Amino acid sequence: MMMMMMMMMMMMMMMMMMMMMMMMMMMMMMMMMMMMMMMMMMMMMMMMMMMMMMMMMMMMMMMMMMMMMMMMMMMMMMMMMMMMMMMMMMMMMMMMMMMMIMMMMMMMMMMMMMMMMMMMMMMMMMMMMMMMMMMMMMMMMMMMMMMMMMMMMMMMMMMMMMMMMMMMMMIIV
């Protein structure tokens, strides 16, 4: 009986031990599983974070590129505007120069015309003067001729008178 009791006890103990061991094993397994899960979660989180970071970086890069492109475009536009302004200024200057030259030419032409007119006037005046002088001379000549004729007539008359007187005297004598 005693022996049986002992055997039973032993069996019980063994069973208990086995149960304990099983429990321990289960616990360990559970712990391991939990750990693995945690690790996996952590890894996933890390991966997600990395992905997010990468995305952010990409976005930033894209933004930077866009900004750069915009800046370049703006610069190009500014340059084009400046070039256009310069061209316009040059054109204006050229036009002004041309206008000035034209004005100068016109002035010269006007001056020449004025000079020509003056010369013509002078010539006309000279001609008129000459004509007047000629007329005066002619008049003078005519006057002189008239005077001479008058004188001649007078002389003739005198001579005739003298002759008449002489004749009378002769008759009286």
mmCIF file of C-alpha atoms in Angstrom:
data_model
loop_
_atom_site.group_PDB
_atom_site.id
_atom_site.type_symbol
_atom_site.label_atom_id
_atom_site.label_comp_id
_atom_site.label_asym_id
_atom_site.label_seq_id
_atom_site.Cartn_x
_atom_site.Cartn_y
_atom_site.Cartn_z
ATOM 1 C CA MET A 1 0.000 0.000 0.000
ATOM 2 C CA MET A 2 2.671 2.299 0.921
ATOM 3 C CA MET A 3 4.425 1.533 -2.197
ATOM 4 C CA MET A 4 1.425 2.281 -4.186
ATOM 5 C CA MET A 5 1.013 5.507 -2.483
ATOM 6 C CA MET A 6 4.495 6.394 -3.245
ATOM 7 C CA MET A 7 4.103 5.463 -6.766
ATOM 8 C CA MET A 8 1.050 7.559 -7.049
ATOM 9 C CA MET A 9 2.811 10.423 -5.504
ATOM 10 C CA MET A 10 5.612 10.067 -7.854
ATOM 11 C CA MET A 11 3.334 9.900 -10.749
ATOM 12 C CA MET A 12 1.567 12.939 -9.594
ATOM 13 C CA MET A 13 4.763 14.732 -9.209
ATOM 14 C CA MET A 14 5.856 13.746 -12.560
ATOM 15 C CA MET A 15 2.654 14.853 -14.031
ATOM 16 C CA MET A 16 2.922 18.117 -12.271
ATOM 17 C CA MET A 17 6.383 18.573 -13.482
ATOM 18 C CA MET A 18 5.395 17.809 -16.949
ATOM 19 C CA MET A 19 2.560 20.175 -16.765
ATOM 20 C CA MET A 20 4.807 22.815 -15.435
ATOM 21 C CA MET A 21 7.241 22.206 -18.153
ATOM 22 C CA MET A 22 4.567 22.371 -20.730
ATOM 23 C CA MET A 23 3.320 25.568 -19.283
ATOM 24 C CA MET A 24 6.734 26.998 -19.300
ATOM 25 C CA MET A 25 7.238 25.977 -22.826
ATOM 26 C CA MET A 26 3.992 27.492 -23.824
ATOM 27 C CA MET A 27 4.843 30.660 -22.074
ATOM 28 C CA MET A 28 8.133 30.773 -23.749
ATOM 29 C CA MET A 29 6.590 30.202 -27.068
ATOM 30 C CA MET A 30 4.091 32.877 -26.452
ATOM 31 C CA MET A 31 6.759 35.245 -25.420
ATOM 32 C CA MET A 32 8.737 34.467 -28.444
ATOM 33 C CA MET A 33 5.787 34.996 -30.642
ATOM 34 C CA MET A 34 5.073 38.254 -29.013
ATOM 35 C CA MET A 35 8.590 39.324 -29.435
ATOM 36 C CA MET A 36 8.530 38.380 -33.030
ATOM 37 C CA MET A 37 5.367 40.256 -33.566
ATOM 38 C CA MET A 38 6.776 43.258 -31.885
ATOM 39 C CA MET A 39 9.824 43.084 -33.982
ATOM 40 C CA MET A 40 7.807 42.786 -37.090
ATOM 41 C CA MET A 41 5.735 45.711 -36.101
ATOM 42 C CA MET A 42 8.774 47.717 -35.395
ATOM 43 C CA MET A 43 10.221 46.818 -38.692
ATOM 44 C CA MET A 44 7.074 47.736 -40.449
ATOM 45 C CA MET A 45 6.978 51.015 -38.671
ATOM 46 C CA MET A 46 10.506 51.684 -39.595
ATOM 47 C CA MET A 47 9.841 50.864 -43.161
ATOM 48 C CA MET A 48 6.874 53.112 -43.223
ATOM 49 C CA MET A 49 8.858 55.887 -41.710
ATOM 50 C CA MET A 50 11.554 55.423 -44.251
ATOM 51 C CA MET A 51 9.078 55.474 -47.035
ATOM 52 C CA MET A 52 7.530 58.587 -45.704
ATOM 53 C CA MET A 53 10.877 60.213 -45.429
ATOM 54 C CA MET A 54 11.725 59.254 -48.934
ATOM 55 C CA MET A 55 8.482 60.613 -50.190
ATOM 56 C CA MET A 56 9.050 63.822 -48.357
ATOM 57 C CA MET A 57 12.477 64.105 -49.794
ATOM 58 C CA MET A 58 11.192 63.482 -53.246
ATOM 59 C CA MET A 59 8.540 66.073 -52.809
ATOM 60 C CA MET A 60 11.052 68.551 -51.583
ATOM 61 C CA MET A 61 13.274 67.848 -54.497
ATOM 62 C CA MET A 62 10.436 68.267 -56.892
ATOM 63 C CA MET A 63 9.483 71.514 -55.305
ATOM 64 C CA MET A 64 13.003 72.730 -55.517
ATOM 65 C CA MET A 65 13.205 71.775 -59.127
ATOM 66 C CA MET A 66 9.995 73.549 -59.864
ATOM 67 C CA MET A 67 11.196 76.620 -58.095
ATOM 68 C CA MET A 68 14.401 76.551 -60.020
ATOM 69 C CA MET A 69 12.570 76.188 -63.256
ATOM 70 C CA MET A 70 10.328 79.064 -62.397
ATOM 71 C CA MET A 71 13.283 81.188 -61.519
ATOM 72 C CA MET A 72 14.961 80.323 -64.749
ATOM 73 C CA MET A 73 11.866 81.174 -66.690
ATOM 74 C CA MET A 74 11.578 84.457 -64.906
ATOM 75 C CA MET A 75 15.164 85.252 -65.643
ATOM 76 C CA MET A 76 14.699 84.406 -69.260
ATOM 77 C CA MET A 77 11.661 86.586 -69.468
ATOM 78 C CA MET A 78 13.506 89.422 -67.844
ATOM 79 C CA MET A 79 16.348 89.046 -70.259
ATOM 80 C CA MET A 80 13.990 89.040 -73.173
ATOM 81 C CA MET A 81 12.299 92.126 -71.901
ATOM 82 C CA MET A 82 15.593 93.857 -71.473
ATOM 83 C CA MET A 83 16.612 92.935 -74.960
ATOM 84 C CA MET A 84 13.373 94.227 -76.333
ATOM 85 C CA MET A 85 13.779 97.446 -74.453
ATOM 86 C CA MET A 86 17.267 97.861 -75.772
ATOM 87 C CA MET A 87 16.114 97.238 -79.286
ATOM 88 C CA MET A 88 13.361 99.752 -78.909
ATOM 89 C CA MET A 89 15.753 102.298 -77.556
ATOM 90 C CA MET A 90 18.101 101.725 -80.432
ATOM 91 C CA MET A 91 15.311 102.100 -82.906
ATOM 92 C CA MET A 92 14.196 105.289 -81.278
ATOM 93 C CA MET A 93 17.684 106.655 -81.367
ATOM 94 C CA MET A 94 18.018 105.783 -85.004
ATOM 95 C CA MET A 95 14.753 107.440 -85.781
ATOM 96 C CA MET A 96 15.790 110.523 -83.914
ATOM 97 C CA MET A 97 19.041 110.645 -85.784
ATOM 98 C CA MET A 98 17.287 110.275 -89.073
ATOM 99 C CA MET A 99 14.901 113.012 -88.170
ATOM 100 C CA MET A 100 17.734 115.252 -87.233
ATOM 101 C CA ILE A 101 19.511 114.633 -90.476
ATOM 102 C CA MET A 102 16.366 115.278 -92.398
ATOM 103 C CA MET A 103 15.787 118.482 -90.534
ATOM 104 C CA MET A 104 19.294 119.596 -91.225
ATOM 105 C CA MET A 105 18.878 118.827 -94.873
ATOM 106 C CA MET A 106 15.680 120.745 -95.002
ATOM 107 C CA MET A 107 17.264 123.675 -93.312
ATOM 108 C CA MET A 108 20.100 123.603 -95.762
ATOM 109 C CA MET A 109 17.721 123.493 -98.649
ATOM 110 C CA MET A 110 15.787 126.370 -97.262
ATOM 111 C CA MET A 111 18.919 128.367 -96.819
ATOM 112 C CA MET A 112 19.979 127.626 -100.323
ATOM 113 C CA MET A 113 16.644 128.682 -101.639
ATOM 114 C CA MET A 114 16.786 131.854 -99.671
ATOM 115 C CA MET A 115 20.202 132.587 -100.989
ATOM 116 C CA MET A 116 19.080 131.971 -104.487
ATOM 117 C CA MET A 117 16.147 134.227 -104.043
ATOM 118 C CA MET A 118 18.327 136.915 -102.652
ATOM 119 C CA MET A 119 20.676 136.604 -105.522
ATOM 120 C CA MET A 120 17.856 136.830 -107.961
ATOM 121 C CA MET A 121 16.528 139.867 -106.253
ATOM 122 C CA MET A 122 19.880 141.475 -106.321
ATOM 123 C CA MET A 123 20.220 140.753 -109.948
ATOM 124 C CA MET A 124 16.870 142.183 -110.667
ATOM 125 C CA MET A 125 17.702 145.265 -108.741
ATOM 126 C CA MET A 126 20.900 145.650 -110.612
ATOM 127 C CA MET A 127 19.126 145.270 -113.868
ATOM 128 C CA MET A 128 16.602 147.823 -112.877
ATOM 129 C CA MET A 129 19.276 150.203 -111.858
ATOM 130 C CA MET A 130 21.027 149.733 -115.103
ATOM 131 C CA MET A 131 17.903 150.348 -116.990
ATOM 132 C CA MET A 132 17.216 153.428 -115.046
ATOM 133 C CA MET A 133 20.650 154.678 -115.686
ATOM 134 C CA MET A 134 20.295 154.050 -119.319
ATOM 135 C CA MET A 135 17.062 155.851 -119.411
ATOM 136 C CA MET A 136 18.529 158.741 -117.611
ATOM 137 C CA MET A 137 21.361 158.878 -120.013
ATOM 138 C CA MET A 138 19.066 158.807 -122.902
ATOM 139 C CA MET A 139 17.042 161.559 -121.454
ATOM 140 C CA MET A 140 20.088 163.584 -120.902
ATOM 141 C CA MET A 141 21.198 163.045 -124.399
ATOM 142 C CA MET A 142 17.903 164.070 -125.708
ATOM 143 C CA MET A 143 17.963 167.150 -123.651
ATOM 144 C CA MET A 144 21.355 167.999 -124.896
ATOM 145 C CA MET A 145 20.306 167.520 -128.412
ATOM 146 C CA MET A 146 17.358 169.704 -127.923
ATOM 147 C CA MET A 147 19.481 172.352 -126.425
ATOM 148 C CA MET A 148 21.850 172.199 -129.268
ATOM 149 C CA MET A 149 19.128 172.476 -131.725
ATOM 150 C CA MET A 150 17.752 175.434 -129.962
ATOM 151 C CA MET A 151 21.071 177.069 -129.945
ATOM 152 C CA MET A 152 21.485 176.448 -133.578
ATOM 153 C CA MET A 153 18.158 177.933 -134.292
ATOM 154 C CA MET A 154 18.964 180.935 -132.286
ATOM 155 C CA MET A 155 22.171 181.389 -134.077
ATOM 156 C CA MET A 156 20.486 181.124 -137.364
ATOM 157 C CA MET A 157 17.967 183.638 -136.366
ATOM 158 C CA MET A 158 20.615 185.977 -135.251
ATOM 159 C CA MET A 159 22.427 185.581 -138.453
ATOM 160 C CA MET A 160 19.352 186.269 -140.388
ATOM 161 C CA MET A 161 18.675 189.324 -138.390
ATOM 162 C CA MET A 162 22.124 190.533 -138.954
ATOM 163 C CA MET A 163 21.830 189.999 -142.606
ATOM 164 C CA MET A 164 18.610 191.840 -142.709
ATOM 165 C CA MET A 165 20.095 194.708 -140.875
ATOM 166 C CA MET A 166 22.947 194.813 -143.247
ATOM 167 C CA MET A 167 20.637 194.844 -146.163
ATOM 168 C CA MET A 168 18.684 197.631 -144.686
ATOM 169 C CA MET A 169 21.770 199.574 -144.109
ATOM 170 C CA MET A 170 22.825 199.024 -147.618
ATOM 171 C CA ILE A 171 19.552 200.206 -148.880
ATOM 172 C CA ILE A 172 19.702 203.263 -146.753
ATOM 173 C CA VAL A 173 23.150 204.014 -147.943
#
